[in-house]
mmCIF file of N, CA and C in Angstrom:
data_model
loop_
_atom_site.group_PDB
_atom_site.id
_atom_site.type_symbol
_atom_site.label_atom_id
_atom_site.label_comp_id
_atom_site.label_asym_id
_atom_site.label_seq_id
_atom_site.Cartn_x
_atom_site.Cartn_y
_atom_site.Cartn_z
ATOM 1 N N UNK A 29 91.268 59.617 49.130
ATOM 2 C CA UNK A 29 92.024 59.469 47.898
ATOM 3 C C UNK A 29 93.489 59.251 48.254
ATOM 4 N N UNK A 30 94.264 58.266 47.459
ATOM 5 C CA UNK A 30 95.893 57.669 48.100
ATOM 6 C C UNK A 30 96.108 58.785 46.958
ATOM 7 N N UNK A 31 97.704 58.253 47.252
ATOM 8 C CA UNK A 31 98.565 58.110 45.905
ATOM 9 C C UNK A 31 98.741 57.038 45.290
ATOM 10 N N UNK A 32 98.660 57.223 43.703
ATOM 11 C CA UNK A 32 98.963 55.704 43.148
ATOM 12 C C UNK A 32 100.243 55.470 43.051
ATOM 13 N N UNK A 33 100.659 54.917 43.067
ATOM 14 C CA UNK A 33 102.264 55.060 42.641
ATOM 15 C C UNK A 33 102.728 52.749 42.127
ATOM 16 N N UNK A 34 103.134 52.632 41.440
ATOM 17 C CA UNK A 34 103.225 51.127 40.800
ATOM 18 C C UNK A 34 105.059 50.979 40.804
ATOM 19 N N UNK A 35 105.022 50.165 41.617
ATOM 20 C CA UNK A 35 106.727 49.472 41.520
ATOM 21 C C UNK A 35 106.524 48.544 40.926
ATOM 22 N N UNK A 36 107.818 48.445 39.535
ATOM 23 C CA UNK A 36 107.961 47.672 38.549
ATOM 24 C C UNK A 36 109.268 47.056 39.148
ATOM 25 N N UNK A 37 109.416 45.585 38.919
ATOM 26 C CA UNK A 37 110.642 45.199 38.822
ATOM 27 C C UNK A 37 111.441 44.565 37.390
ATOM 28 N N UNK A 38 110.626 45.370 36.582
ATOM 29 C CA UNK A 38 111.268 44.812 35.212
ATOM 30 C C UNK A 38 111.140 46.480 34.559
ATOM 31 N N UNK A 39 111.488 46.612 33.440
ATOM 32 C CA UNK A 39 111.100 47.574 32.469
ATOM 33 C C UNK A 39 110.412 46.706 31.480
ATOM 34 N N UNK A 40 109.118 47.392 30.500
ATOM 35 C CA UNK A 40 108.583 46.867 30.114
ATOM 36 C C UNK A 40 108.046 47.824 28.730
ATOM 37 N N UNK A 41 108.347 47.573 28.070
ATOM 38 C CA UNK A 41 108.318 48.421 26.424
ATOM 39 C C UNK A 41 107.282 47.840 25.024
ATOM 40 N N UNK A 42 106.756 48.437 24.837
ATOM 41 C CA UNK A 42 106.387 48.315 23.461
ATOM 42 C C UNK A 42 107.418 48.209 22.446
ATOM 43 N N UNK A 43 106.560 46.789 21.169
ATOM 44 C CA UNK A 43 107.409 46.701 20.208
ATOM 45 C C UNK A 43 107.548 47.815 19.302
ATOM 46 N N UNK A 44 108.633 47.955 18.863
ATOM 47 C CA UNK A 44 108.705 48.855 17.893
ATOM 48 C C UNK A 44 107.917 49.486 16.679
ATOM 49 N N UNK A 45 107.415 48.344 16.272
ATOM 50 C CA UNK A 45 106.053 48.268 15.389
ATOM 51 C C UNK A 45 105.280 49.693 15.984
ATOM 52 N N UNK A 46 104.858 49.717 16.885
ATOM 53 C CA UNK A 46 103.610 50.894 17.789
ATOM 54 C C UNK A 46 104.369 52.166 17.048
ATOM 55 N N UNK A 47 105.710 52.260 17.630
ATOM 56 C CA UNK A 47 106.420 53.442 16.824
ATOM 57 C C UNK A 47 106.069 54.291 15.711
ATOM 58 N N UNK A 48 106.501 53.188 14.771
ATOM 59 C CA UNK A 48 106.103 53.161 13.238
ATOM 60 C C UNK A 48 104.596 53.386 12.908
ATOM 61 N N UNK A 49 103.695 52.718 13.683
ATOM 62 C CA UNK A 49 102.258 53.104 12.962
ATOM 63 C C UNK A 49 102.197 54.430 13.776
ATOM 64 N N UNK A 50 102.833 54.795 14.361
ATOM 65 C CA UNK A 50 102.349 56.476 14.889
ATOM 66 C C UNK A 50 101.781 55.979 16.301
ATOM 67 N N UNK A 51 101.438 55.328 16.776
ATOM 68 C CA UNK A 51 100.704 55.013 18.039
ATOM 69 C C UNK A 51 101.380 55.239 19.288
ATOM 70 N N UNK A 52 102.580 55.446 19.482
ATOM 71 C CA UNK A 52 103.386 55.224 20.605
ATOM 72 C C UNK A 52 104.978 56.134 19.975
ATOM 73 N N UNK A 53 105.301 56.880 21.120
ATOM 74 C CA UNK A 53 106.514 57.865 21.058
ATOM 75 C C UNK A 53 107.919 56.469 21.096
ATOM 76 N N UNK A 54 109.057 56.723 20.257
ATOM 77 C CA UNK A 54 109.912 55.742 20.602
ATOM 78 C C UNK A 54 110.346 55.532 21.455
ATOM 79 N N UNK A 55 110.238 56.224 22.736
ATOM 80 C CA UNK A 55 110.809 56.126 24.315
ATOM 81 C C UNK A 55 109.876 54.832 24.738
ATOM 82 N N UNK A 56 108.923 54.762 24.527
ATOM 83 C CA UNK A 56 107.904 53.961 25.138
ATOM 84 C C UNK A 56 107.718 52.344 24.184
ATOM 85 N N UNK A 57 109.018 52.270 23.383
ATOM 86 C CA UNK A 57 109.235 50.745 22.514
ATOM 87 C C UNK A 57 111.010 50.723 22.576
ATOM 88 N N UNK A 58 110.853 49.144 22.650
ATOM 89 C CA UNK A 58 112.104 48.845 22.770
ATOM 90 C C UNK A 58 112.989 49.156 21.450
ATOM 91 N N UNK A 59 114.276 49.546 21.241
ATOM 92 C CA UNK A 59 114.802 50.060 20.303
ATOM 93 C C UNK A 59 115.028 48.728 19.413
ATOM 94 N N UNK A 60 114.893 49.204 18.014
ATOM 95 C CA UNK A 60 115.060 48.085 16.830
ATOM 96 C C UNK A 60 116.313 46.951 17.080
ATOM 97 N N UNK A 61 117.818 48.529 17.123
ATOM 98 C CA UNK A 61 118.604 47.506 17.365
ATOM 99 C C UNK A 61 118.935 47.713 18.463
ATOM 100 N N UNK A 62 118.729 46.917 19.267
ATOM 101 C CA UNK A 62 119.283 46.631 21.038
ATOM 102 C C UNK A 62 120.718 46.656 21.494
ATOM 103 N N UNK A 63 121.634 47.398 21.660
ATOM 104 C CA UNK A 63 123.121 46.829 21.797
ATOM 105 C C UNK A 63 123.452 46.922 23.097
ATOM 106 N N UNK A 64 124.439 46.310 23.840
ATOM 107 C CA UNK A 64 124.971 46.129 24.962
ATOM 108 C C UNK A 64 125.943 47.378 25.219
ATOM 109 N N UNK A 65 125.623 47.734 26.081
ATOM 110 C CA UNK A 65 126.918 49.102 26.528
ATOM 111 C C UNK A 65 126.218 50.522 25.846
ATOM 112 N N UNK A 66 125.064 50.182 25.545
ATOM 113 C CA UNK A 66 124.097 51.974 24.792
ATOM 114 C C UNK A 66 123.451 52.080 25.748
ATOM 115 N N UNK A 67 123.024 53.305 25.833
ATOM 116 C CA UNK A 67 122.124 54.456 27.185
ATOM 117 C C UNK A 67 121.066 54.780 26.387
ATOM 118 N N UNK A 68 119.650 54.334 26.599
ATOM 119 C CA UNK A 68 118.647 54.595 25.799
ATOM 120 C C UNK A 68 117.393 55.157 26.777
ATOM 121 N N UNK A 69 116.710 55.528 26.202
ATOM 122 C CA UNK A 69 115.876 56.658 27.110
ATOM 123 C C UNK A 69 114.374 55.743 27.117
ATOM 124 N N UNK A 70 113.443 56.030 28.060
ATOM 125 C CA UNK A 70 112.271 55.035 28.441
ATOM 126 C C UNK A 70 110.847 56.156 28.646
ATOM 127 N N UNK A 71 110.306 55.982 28.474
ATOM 128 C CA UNK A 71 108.848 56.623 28.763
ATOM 129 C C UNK A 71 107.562 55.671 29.213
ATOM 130 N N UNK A 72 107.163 55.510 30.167
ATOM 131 C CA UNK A 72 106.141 55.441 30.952
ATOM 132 C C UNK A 72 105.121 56.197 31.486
ATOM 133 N N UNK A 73 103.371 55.524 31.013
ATOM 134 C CA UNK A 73 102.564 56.366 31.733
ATOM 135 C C UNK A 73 102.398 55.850 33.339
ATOM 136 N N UNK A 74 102.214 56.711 33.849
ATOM 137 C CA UNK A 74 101.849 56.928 35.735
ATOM 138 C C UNK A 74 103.172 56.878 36.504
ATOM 139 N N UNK A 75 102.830 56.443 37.997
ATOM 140 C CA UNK A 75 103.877 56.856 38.940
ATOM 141 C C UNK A 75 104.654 55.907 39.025
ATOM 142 N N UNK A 76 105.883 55.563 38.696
ATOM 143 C CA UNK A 76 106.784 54.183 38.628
ATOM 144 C C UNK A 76 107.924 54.160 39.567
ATOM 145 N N UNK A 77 108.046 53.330 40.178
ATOM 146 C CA UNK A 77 109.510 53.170 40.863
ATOM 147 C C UNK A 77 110.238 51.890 40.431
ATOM 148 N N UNK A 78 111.771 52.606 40.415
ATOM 149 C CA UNK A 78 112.323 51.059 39.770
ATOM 150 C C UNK A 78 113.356 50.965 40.236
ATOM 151 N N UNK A 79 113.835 49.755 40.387
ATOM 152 C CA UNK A 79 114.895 49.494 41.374
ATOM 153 C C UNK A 79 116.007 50.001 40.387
ATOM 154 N N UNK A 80 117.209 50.653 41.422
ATOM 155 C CA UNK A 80 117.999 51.667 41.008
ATOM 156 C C UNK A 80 119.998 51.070 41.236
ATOM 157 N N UNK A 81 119.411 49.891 41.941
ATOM 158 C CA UNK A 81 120.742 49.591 42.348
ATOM 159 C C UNK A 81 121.177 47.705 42.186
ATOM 160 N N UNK A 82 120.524 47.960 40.643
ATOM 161 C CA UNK A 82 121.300 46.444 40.263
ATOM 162 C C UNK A 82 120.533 46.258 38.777
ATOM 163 N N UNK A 83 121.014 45.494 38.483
ATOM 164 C CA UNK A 83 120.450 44.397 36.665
ATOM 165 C C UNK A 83 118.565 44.107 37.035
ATOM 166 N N UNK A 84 118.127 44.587 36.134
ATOM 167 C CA UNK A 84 116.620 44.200 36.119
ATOM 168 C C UNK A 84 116.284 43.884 34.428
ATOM 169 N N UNK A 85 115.545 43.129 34.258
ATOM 170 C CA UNK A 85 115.426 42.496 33.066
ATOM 171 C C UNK A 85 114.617 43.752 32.105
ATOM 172 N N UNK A 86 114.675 43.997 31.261
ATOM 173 C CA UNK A 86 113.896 44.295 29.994
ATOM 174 C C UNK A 86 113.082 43.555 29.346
ATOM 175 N N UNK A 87 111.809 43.975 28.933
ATOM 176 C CA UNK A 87 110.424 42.949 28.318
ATOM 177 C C UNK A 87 110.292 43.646 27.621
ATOM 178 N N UNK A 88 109.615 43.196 26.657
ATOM 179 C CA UNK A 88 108.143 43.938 25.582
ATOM 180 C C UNK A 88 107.092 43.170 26.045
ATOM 181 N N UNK A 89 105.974 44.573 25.912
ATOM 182 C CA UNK A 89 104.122 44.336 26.538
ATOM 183 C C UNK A 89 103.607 44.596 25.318
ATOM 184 N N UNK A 90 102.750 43.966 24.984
ATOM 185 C CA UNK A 90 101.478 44.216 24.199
ATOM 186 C C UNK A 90 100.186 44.842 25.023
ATOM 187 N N UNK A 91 100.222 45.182 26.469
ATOM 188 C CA UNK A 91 99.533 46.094 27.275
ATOM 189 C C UNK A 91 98.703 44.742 27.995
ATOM 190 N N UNK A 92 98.112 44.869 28.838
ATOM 191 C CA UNK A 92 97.212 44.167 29.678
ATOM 192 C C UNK A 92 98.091 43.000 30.420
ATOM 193 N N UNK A 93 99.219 43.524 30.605
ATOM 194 C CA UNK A 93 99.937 42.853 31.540
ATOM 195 C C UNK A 93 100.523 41.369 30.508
ATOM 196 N N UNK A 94 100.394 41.221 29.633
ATOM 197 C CA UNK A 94 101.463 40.208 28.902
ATOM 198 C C UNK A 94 102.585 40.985 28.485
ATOM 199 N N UNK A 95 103.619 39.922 28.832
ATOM 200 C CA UNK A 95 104.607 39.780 29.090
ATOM 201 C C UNK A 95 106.010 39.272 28.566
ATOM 202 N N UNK A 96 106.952 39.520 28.101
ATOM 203 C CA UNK A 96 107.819 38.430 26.922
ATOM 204 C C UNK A 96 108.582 38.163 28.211
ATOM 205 N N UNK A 97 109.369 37.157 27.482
ATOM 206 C CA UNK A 97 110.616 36.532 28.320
ATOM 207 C C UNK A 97 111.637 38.181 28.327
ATOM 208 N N UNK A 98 112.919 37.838 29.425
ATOM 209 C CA UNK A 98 113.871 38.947 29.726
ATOM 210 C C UNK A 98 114.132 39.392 27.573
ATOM 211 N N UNK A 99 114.406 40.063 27.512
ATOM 212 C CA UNK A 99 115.389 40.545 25.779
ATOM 213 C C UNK A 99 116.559 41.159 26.224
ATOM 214 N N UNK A 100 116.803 41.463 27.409
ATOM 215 C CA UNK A 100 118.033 41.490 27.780
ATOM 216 C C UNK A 100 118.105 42.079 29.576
ATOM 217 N N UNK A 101 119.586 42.269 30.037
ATOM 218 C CA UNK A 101 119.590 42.644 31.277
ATOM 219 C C UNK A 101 119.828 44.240 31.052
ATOM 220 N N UNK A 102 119.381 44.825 32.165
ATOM 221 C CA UNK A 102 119.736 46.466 32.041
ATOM 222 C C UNK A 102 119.902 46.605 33.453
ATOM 223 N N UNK A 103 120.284 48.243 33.337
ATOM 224 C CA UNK A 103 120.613 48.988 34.524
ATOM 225 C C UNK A 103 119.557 50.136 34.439
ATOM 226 N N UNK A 104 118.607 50.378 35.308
ATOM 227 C CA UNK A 104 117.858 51.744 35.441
ATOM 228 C C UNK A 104 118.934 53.109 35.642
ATOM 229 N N UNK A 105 119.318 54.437 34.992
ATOM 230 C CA UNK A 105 120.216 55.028 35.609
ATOM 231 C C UNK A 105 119.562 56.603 35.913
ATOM 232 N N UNK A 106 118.578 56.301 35.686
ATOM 233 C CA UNK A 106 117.841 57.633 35.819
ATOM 234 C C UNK A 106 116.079 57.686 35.968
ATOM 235 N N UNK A 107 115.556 57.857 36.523
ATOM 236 C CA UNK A 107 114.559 57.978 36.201
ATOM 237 C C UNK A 107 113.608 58.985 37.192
ATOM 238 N N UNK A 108 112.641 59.807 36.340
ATOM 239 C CA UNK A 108 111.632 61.220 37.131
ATOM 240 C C UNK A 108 110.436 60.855 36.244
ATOM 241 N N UNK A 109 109.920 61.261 37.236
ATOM 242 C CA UNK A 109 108.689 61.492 37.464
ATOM 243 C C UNK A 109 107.784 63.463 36.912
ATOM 244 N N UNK A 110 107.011 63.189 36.173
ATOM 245 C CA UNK A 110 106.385 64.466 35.811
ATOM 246 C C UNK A 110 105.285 64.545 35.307
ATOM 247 N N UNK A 111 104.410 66.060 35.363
ATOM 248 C CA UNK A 111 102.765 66.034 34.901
ATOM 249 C C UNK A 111 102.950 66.503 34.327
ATOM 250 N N UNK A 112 102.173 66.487 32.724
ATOM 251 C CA UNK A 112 101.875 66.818 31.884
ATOM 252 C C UNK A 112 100.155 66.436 31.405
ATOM 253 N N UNK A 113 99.802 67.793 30.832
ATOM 254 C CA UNK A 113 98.173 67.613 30.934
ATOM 255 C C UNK A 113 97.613 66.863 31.732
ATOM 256 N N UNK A 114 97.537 67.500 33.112
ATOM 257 C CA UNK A 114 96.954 67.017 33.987
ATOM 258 C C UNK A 114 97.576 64.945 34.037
ATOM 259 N N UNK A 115 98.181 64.317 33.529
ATOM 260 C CA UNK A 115 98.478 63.015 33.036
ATOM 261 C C UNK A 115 100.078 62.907 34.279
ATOM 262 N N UNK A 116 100.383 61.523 34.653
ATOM 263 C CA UNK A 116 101.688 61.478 35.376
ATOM 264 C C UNK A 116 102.144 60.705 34.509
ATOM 265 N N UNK A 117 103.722 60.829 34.335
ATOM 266 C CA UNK A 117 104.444 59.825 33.525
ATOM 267 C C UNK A 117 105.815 59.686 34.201
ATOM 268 N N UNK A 118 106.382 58.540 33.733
ATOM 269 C CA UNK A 118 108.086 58.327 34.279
ATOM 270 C C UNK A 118 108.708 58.230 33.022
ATOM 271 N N UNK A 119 109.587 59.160 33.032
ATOM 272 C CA UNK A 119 110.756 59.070 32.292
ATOM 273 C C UNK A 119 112.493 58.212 32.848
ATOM 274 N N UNK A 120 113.124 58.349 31.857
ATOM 275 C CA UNK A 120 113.896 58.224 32.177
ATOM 276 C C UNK A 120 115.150 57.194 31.585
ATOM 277 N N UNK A 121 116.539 56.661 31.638
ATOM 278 C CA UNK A 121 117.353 56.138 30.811
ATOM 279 C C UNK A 121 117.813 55.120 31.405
ATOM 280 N N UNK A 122 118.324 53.794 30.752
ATOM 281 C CA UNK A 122 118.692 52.685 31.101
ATOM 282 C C UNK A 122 119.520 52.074 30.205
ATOM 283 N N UNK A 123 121.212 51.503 30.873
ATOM 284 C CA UNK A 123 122.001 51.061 30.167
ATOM 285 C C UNK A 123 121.799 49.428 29.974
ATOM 286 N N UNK A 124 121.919 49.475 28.809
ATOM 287 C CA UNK A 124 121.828 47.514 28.262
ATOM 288 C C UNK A 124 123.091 47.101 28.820
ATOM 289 N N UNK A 125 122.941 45.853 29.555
ATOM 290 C CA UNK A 125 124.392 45.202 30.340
ATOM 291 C C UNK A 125 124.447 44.150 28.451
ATOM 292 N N UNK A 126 123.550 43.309 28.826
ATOM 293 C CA UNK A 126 123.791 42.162 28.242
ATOM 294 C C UNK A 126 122.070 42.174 27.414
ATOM 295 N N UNK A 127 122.080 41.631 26.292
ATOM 296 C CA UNK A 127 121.365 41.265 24.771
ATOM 297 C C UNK A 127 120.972 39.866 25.460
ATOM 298 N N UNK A 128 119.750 39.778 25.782
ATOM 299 C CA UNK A 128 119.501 37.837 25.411
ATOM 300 C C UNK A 128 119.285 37.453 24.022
ATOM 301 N N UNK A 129 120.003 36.683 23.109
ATOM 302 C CA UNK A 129 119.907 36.012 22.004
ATOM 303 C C UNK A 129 119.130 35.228 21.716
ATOM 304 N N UNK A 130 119.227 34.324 23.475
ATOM 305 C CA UNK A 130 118.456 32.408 22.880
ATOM 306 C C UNK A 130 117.434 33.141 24.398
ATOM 307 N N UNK A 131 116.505 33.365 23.722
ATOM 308 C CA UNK A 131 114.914 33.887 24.720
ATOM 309 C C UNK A 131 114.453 32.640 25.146
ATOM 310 N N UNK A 132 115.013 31.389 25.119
ATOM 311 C CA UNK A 132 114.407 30.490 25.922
ATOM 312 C C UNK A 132 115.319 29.810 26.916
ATOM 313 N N UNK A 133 116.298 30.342 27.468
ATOM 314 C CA UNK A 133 117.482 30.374 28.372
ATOM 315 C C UNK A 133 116.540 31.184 30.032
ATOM 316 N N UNK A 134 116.994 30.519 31.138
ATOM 317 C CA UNK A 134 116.585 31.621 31.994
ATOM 318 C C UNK A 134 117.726 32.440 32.464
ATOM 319 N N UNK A 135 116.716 33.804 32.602
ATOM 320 C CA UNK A 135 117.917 34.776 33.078
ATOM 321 C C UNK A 135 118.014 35.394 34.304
ATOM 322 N N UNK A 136 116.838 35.731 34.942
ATOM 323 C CA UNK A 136 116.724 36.132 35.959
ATOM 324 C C UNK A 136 115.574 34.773 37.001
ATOM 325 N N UNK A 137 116.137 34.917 37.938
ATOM 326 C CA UNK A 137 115.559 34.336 39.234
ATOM 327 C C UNK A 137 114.412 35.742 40.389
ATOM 328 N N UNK A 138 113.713 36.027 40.154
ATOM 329 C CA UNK A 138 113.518 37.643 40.699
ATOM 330 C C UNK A 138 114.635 38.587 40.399
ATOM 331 N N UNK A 139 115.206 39.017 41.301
ATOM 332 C CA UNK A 139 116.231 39.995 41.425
ATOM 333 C C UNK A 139 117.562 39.626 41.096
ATOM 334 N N UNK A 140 118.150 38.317 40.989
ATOM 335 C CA UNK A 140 119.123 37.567 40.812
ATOM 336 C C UNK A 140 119.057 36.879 39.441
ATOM 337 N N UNK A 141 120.380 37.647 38.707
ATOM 338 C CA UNK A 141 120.839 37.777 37.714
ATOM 339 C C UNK A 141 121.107 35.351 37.538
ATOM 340 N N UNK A 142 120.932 35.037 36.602
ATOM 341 C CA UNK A 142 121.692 33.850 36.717
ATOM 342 C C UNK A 142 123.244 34.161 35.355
#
């Protein structure tokens, strides 16, 4: 038996919608209104690592690995790891650099901001 552990290089959120029908805690959907320069808090199930030392894009998932274009650039500034009911999750907070407006612009190249 390993450890599982999943490196993300994006953050990746549920729409807000999930929120609202009760299905999903608001940590775990992207916030309604998105602003540049706010510290907003993230929730993830299992073991996550995320890069800690630069701009990584922000998505919304509808789960099974689809994917939106960037919705904006962020900064990871925190993030742990913890069990609860027997379950692993990542927490943790991330500052919005920059809002993408026009979602059909590219923004990131992998790791490199354009």
């Amino acid at each position: 038996m390993g450890i599982q552990v999943e490196y993300n290089p994006d953050l990746a959120l549920r729409n807000i919608t999930e929120f609202k029908a009760g299905r999903r805690k608001i940590e775990e959907c992207v916030p309604e209104n998105l602003a540049a320069g706010k510290i907003y808090e993230f929730l993830k199930s299992g073991q996550r690592n995320y890069w800690l030392e630069g701009e990584l894009p922000l998505l919304e998932t509808d789960g099974n690995a689809h994917l939106s274009k960037p919705l904006a650039g962020i900064i990871i500034v925190e993030a742990t790891h913890f069990s609860e009911n027997g379950r692993t999750f990542t927490r943790g907070k991330y500052k919005v650099i920059e809002v993408f407006n026009n979602n059909e612009e590219i923004h990131f190249n992998g790791f490199t901001k354009i």
